[in-house]
mmCIF file of C-alpha atoms in Angstrom:
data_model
loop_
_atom_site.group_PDB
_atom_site.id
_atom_site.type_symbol
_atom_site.label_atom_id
_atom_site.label_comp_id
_atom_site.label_asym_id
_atom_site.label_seq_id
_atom_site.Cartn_x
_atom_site.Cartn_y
_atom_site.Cartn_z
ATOM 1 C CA UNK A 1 -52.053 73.033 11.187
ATOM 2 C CA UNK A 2 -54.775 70.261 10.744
ATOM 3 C CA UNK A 3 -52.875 66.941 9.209
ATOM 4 C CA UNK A 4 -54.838 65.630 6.117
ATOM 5 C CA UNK A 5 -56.615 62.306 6.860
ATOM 6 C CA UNK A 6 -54.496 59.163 5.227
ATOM 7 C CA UNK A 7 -56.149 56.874 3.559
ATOM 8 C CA UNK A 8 -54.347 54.202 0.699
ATOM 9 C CA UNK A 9 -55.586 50.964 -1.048
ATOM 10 C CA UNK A 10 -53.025 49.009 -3.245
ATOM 11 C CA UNK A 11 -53.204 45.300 -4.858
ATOM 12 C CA UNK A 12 -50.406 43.507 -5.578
ATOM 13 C CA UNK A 13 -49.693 40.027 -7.169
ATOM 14 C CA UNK A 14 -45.943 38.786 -6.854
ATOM 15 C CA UNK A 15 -44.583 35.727 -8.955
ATOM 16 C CA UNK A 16 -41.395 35.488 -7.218
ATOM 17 C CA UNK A 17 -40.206 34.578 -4.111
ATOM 18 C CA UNK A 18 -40.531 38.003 -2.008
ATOM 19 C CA UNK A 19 -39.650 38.379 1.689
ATOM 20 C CA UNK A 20 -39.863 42.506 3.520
ATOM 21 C CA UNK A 21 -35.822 43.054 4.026
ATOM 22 C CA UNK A 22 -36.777 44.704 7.358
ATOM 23 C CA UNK A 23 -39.197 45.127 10.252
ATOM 24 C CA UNK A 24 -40.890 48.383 10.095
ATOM 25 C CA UNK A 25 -44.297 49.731 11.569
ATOM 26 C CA UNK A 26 -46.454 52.399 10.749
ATOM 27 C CA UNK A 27 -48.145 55.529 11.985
ATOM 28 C CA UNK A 28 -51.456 54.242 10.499
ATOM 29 C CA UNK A 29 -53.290 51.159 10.792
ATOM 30 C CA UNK A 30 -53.062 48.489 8.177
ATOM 31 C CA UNK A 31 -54.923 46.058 6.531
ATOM 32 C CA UNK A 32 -53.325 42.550 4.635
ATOM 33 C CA UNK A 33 -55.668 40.526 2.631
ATOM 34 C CA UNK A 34 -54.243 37.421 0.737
ATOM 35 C CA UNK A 35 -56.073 37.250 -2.538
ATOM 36 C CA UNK A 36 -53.762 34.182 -3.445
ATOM 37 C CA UNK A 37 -51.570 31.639 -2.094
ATOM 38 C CA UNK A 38 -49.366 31.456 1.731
ATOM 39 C CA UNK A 39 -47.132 33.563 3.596
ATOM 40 C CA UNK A 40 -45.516 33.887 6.847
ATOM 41 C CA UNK A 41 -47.039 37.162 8.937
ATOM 42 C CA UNK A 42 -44.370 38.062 11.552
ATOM 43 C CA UNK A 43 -46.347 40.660 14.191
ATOM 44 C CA UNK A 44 -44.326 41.867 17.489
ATOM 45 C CA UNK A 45 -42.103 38.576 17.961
ATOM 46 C CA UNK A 46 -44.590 35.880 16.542
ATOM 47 C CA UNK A 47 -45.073 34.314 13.553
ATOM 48 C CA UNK A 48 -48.507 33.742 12.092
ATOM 49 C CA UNK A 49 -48.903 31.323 8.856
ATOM 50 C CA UNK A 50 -51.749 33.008 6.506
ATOM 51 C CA UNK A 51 -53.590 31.035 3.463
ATOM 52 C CA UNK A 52 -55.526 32.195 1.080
ATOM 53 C CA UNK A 53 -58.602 34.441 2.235
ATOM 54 C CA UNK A 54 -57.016 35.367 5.339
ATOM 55 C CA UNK A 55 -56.876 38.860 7.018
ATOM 56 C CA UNK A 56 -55.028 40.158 9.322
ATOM 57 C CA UNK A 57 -55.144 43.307 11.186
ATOM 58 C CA UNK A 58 -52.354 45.423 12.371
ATOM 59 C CA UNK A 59 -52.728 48.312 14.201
ATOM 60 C CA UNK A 60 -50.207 51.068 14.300
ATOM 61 C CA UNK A 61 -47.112 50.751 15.991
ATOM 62 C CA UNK A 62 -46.793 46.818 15.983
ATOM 63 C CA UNK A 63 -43.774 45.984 13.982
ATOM 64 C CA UNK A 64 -44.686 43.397 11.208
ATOM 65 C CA UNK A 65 -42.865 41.646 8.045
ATOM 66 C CA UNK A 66 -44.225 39.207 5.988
ATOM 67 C CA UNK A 67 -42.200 36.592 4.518
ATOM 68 C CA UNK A 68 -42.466 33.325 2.098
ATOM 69 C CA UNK A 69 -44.465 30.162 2.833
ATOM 70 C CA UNK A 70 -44.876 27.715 0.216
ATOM 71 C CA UNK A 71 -45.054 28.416 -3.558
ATOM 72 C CA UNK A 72 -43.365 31.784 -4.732
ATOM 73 C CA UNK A 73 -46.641 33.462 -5.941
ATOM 74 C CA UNK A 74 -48.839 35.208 -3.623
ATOM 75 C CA UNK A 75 -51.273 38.409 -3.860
ATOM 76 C CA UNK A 76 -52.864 40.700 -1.376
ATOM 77 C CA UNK A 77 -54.257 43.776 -0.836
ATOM 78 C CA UNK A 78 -52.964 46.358 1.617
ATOM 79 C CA UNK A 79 -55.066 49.206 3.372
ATOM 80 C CA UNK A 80 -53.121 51.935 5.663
ATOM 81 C CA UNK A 81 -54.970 54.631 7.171
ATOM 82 C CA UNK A 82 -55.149 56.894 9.804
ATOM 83 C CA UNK A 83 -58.281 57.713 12.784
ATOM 84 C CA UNK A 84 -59.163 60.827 11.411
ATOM 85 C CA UNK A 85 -60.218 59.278 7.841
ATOM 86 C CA UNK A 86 -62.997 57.128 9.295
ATOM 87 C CA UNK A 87 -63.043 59.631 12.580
ATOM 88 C CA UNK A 88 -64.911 62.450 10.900
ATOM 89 C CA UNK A 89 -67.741 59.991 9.011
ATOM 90 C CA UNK A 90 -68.184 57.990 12.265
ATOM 91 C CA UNK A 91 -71.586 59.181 13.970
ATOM 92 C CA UNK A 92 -70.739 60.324 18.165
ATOM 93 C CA UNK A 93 -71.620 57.570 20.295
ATOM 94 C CA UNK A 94 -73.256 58.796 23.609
ATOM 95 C CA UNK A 95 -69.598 58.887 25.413
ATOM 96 C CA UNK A 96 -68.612 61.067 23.076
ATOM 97 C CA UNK A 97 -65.906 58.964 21.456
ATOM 98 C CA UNK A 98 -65.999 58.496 17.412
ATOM 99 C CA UNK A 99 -64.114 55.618 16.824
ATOM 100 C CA UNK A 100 -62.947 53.449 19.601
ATOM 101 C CA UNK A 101 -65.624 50.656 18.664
ATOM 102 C CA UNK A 102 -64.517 50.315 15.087
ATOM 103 C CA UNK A 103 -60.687 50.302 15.778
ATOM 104 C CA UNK A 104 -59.100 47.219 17.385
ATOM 105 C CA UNK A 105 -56.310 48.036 19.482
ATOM 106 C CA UNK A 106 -54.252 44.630 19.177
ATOM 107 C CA UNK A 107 -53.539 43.017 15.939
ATOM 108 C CA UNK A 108 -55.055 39.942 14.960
ATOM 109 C CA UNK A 109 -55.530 37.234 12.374
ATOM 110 C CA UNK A 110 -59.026 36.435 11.022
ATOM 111 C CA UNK A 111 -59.777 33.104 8.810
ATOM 112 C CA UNK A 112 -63.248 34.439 7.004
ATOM 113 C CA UNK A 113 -65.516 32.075 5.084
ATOM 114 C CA UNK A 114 -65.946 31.334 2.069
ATOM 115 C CA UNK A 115 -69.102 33.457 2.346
ATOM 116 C CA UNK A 116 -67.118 36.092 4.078
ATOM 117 C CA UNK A 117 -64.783 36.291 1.580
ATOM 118 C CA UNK A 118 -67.142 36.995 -0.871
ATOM 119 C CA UNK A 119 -68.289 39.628 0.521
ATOM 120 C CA UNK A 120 -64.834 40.998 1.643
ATOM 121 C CA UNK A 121 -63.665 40.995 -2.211
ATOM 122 C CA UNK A 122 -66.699 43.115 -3.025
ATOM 123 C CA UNK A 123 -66.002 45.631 -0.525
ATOM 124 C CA UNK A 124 -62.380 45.821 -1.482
ATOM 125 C CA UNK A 125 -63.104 45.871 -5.696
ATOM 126 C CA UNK A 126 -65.672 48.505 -4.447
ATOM 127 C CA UNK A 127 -62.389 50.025 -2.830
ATOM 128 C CA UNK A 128 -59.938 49.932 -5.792
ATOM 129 C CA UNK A 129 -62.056 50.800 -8.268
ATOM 130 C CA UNK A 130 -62.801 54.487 -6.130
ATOM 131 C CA UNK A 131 -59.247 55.374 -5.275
ATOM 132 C CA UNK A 132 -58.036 55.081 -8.706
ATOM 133 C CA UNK A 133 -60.811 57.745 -10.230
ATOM 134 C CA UNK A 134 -61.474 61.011 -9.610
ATOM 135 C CA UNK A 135 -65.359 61.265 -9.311
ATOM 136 C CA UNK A 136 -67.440 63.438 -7.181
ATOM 137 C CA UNK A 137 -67.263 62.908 -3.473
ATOM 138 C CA UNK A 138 -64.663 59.992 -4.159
ATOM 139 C CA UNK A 139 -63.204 61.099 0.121
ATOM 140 C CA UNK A 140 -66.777 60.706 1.349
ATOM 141 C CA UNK A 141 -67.718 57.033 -0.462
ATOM 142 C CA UNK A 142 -64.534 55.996 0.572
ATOM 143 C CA UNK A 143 -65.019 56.562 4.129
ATOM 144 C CA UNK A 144 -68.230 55.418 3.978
ATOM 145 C CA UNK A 145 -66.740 51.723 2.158
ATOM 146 C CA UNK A 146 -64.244 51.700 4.937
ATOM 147 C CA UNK A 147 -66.889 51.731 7.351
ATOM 148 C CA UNK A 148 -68.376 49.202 6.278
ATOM 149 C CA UNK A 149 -65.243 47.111 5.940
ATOM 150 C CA UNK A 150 -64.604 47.834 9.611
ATOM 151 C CA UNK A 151 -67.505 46.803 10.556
ATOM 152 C CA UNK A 152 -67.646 43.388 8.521
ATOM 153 C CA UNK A 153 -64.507 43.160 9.836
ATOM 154 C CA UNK A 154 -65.498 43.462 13.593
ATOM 155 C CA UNK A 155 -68.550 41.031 12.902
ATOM 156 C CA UNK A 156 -66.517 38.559 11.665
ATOM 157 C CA UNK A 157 -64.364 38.829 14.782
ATOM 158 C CA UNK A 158 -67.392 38.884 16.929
ATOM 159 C CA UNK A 159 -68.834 35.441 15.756
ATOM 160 C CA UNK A 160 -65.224 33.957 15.270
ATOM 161 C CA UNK A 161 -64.644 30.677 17.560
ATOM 162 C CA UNK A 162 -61.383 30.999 18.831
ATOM 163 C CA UNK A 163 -58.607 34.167 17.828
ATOM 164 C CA UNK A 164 -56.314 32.047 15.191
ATOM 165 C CA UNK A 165 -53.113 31.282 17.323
ATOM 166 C CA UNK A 166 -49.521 31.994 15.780
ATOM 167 C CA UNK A 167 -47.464 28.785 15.023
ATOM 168 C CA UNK A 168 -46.231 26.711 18.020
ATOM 169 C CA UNK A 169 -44.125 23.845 16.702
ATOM 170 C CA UNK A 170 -41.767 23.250 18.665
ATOM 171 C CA UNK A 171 -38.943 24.770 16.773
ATOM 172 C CA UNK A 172 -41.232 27.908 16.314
ATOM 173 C CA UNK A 173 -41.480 28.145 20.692
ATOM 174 C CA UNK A 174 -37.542 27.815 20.352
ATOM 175 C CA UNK A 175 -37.351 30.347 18.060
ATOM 176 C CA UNK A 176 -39.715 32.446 20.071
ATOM 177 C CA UNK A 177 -37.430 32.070 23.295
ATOM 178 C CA UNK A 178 -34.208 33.265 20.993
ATOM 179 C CA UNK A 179 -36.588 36.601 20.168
ATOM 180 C CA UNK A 180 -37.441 36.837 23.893
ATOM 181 C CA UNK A 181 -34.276 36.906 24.998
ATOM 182 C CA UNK A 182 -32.546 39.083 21.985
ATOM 183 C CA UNK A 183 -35.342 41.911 23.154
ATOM 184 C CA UNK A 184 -34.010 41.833 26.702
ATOM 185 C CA UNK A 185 -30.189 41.140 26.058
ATOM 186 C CA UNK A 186 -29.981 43.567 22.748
ATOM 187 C CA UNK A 187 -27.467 46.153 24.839
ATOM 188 C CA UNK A 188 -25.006 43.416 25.582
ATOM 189 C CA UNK A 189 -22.058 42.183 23.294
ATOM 190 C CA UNK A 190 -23.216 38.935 21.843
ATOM 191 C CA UNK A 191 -22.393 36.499 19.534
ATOM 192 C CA UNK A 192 -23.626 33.339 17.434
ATOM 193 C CA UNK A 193 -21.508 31.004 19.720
ATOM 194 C CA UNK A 194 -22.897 32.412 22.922
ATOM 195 C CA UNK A 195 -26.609 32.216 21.977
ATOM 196 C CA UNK A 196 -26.022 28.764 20.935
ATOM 197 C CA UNK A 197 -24.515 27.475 24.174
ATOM 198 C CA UNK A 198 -26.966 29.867 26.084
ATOM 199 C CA UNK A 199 -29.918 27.683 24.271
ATOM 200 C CA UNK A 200 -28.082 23.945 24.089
ATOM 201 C CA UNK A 201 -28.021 23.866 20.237
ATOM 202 C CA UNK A 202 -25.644 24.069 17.554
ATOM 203 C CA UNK A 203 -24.496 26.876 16.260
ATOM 204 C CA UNK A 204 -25.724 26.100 12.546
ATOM 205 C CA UNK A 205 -29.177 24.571 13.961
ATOM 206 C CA UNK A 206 -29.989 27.851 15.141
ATOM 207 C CA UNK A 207 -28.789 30.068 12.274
ATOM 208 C CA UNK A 208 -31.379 27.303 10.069
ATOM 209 C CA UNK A 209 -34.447 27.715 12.383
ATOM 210 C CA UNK A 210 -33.945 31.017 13.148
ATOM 211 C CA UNK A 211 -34.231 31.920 9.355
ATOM 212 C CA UNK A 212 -37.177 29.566 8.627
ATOM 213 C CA UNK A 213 -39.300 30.738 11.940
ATOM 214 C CA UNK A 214 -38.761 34.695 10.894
ATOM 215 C CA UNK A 215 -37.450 35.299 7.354
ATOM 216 C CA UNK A 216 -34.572 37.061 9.146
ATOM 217 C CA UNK A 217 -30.998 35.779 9.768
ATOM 218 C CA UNK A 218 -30.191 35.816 13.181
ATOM 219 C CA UNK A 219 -27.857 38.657 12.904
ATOM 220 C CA UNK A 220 -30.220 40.593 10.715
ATOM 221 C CA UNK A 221 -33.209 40.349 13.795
ATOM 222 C CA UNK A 222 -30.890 41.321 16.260
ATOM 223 C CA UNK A 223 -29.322 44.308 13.928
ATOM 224 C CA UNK A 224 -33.129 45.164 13.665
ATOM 225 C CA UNK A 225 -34.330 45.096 17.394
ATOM 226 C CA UNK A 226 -31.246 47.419 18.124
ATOM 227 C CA UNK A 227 -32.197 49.862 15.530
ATOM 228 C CA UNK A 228 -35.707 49.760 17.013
ATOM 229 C CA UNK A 229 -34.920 50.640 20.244
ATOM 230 C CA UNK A 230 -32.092 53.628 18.382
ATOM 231 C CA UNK A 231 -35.263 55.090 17.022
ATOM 232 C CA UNK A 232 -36.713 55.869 20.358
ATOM 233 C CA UNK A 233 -33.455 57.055 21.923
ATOM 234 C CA UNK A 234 -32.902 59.367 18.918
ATOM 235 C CA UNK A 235 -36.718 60.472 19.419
ATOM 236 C CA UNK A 236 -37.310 60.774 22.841
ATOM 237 C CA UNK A 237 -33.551 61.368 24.303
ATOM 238 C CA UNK A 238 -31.273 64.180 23.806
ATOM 239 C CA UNK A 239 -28.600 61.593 24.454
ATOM 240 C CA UNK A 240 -25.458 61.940 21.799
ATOM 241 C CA UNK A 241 -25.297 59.702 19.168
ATOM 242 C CA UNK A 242 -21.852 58.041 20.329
ATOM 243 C CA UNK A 243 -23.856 56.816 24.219
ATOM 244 C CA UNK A 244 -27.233 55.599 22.115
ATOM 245 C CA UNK A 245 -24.722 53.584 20.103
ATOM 246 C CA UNK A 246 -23.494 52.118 23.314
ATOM 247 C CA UNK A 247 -26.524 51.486 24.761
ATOM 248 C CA UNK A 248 -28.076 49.501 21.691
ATOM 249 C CA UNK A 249 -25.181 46.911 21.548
ATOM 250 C CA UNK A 250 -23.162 48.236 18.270
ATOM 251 C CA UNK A 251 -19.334 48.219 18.841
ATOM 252 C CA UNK A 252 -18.558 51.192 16.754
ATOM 253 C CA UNK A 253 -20.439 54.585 15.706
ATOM 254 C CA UNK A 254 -19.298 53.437 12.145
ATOM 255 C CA UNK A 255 -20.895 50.529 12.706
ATOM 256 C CA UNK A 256 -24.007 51.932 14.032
ATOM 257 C CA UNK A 257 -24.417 54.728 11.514
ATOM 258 C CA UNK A 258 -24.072 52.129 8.617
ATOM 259 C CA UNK A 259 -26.569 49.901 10.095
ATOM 260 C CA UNK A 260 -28.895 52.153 10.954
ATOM 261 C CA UNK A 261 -28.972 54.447 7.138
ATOM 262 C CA UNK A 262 -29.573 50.321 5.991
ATOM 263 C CA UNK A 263 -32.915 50.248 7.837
ATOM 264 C CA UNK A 264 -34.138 53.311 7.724
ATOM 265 C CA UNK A 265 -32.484 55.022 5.075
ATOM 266 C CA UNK A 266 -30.918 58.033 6.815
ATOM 267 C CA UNK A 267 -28.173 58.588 9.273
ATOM 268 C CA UNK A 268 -28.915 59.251 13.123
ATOM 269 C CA UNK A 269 -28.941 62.359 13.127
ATOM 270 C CA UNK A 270 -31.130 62.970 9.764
ATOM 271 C CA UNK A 271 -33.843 60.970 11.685
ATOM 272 C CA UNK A 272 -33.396 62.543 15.016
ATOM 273 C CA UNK A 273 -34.070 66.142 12.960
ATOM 274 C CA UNK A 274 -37.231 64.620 11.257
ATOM 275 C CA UNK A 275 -38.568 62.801 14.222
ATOM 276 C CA UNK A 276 -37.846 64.586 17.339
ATOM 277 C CA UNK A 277 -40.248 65.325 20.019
ATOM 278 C CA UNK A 278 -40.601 68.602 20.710
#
């Protein structure tokens, strides 16, 4: 059975302070565009600070958030699709391969200009305005404005100076060492005590920059890397649900099977059923 090519366009504008309660990533690609205001952009353990105009470009399978910077309002517009929407429009290139050029395969951050922009806003308008009416050949013209979008996309990219860096203070880098070493210790019983001495800071000076460097609590990150790696194990393992507990760090299968219907919404074994490899 042939999957149906994904394709979805949605603005948003947000008055209150809003932060993602969870990492997730997605089987698509995605596209964030900040119409209005700041926020914090966390991609695959780094944090990324985005003003207005900016883009940024996630491909599938990087775990993202985003997160408040700044005043409470923001508002953005959010693409998600999948390689066969754009696969099937995209002429053959003479190695055979359909979409390779137009598809980055790391994420990125691109600061447009004010030109740019302009030009960006059309194509999404152009965007909106298609997916929420139900003309004649609305799939093909919007392939054929995605293309286009990819490709001012890649130009940009192409005549950009330098790839836009994610925040380095130097409690940011501390932060960043905390994530490094969460990733690699997740299995282990830890604690907020033993991070601290295992960095050389207070207890409460961590919880603080922790929290302003990722929008999560400290506990919250590591709750969320463990689930992560659950995910595969339930995917890719025929491991019982009691040793994957084990192995990602949780004291208790109560424990784990509360924490893990928080983030994903179903117990382990509901996801194991949906997402297991054959």
């Amino acid at each position: 059975m042939i999957a149906t090519p994904f394709f979805a366009i949605e603005q948003a504008l947000r008055t209150v302070p809003f932060s993602m309660s969870a990492d997730h990533v997605h089987q698509a690609h995605e596209i964030y565009y900040l119409l209005a205001g700041e926020r914090y952009y966390y991609i695959n353990q780094r944090v990324y600070a985005l003003q207005k105009g900016d883009l940024i470009w996630i491909s599938k399978h990087d775990f993202h958030r985003t997160s408040n910077k700044g005043s409470d309002s923001h508002e953005r517009i959010l693409i998600n699709f999948d390689e066969a929407f754009v696969a099937s429009s995209t002429p053959v290139t003479p190695s055979g391969d359909q979409s390779h050029l137009l598809l980055p395969e790391k994420s990125f951050l691109l600061r447009p200009s004010a030109q740019e922009q302009r030009e960006l806003e059309h194509l999404f308008q152009q965007m909106l305005d298609e997916y929420h009416q139900e003309h004649a050949y609305r799939h093909m013209y919007l392939q054929s404005l995605l293309i286009q979008l990819l490709i001012r996309i890649r130009r940009i990219q192409s005549t950009a100076p330098d790839a836009i860096a994610p925040e380095r203070s130097e409690q940011q880098q501390r932060v960043y060492s905390v994530i490094e070493y969460l990733h690699d210790h997740y299995a282990e019983k830890l604690s907020l005590e033993q991070l601290a001495g295992h960095f050389y800071i207070s207890s409460t000076y961590l919880c603080r920059i922790f929290k302003q460097t990722t929008g999560f609590t400290l506990v919250e990150y590591l709750q969320d890397v463990r689930v992560q790696q659950a995910r595969t194990y339930l995917k890719e393992t025929d491991w019982k649900v009691t040793t994957i507990a084990e192995k990602t760090g949780f004291d208790s299968i109560a424990h784990f099977g509360r924490v893990f219907k928080h983030f994903t919404g179903h117990t382990p074994l509901q996801y194991r059923k949906a997402h297991k490899k054959e």
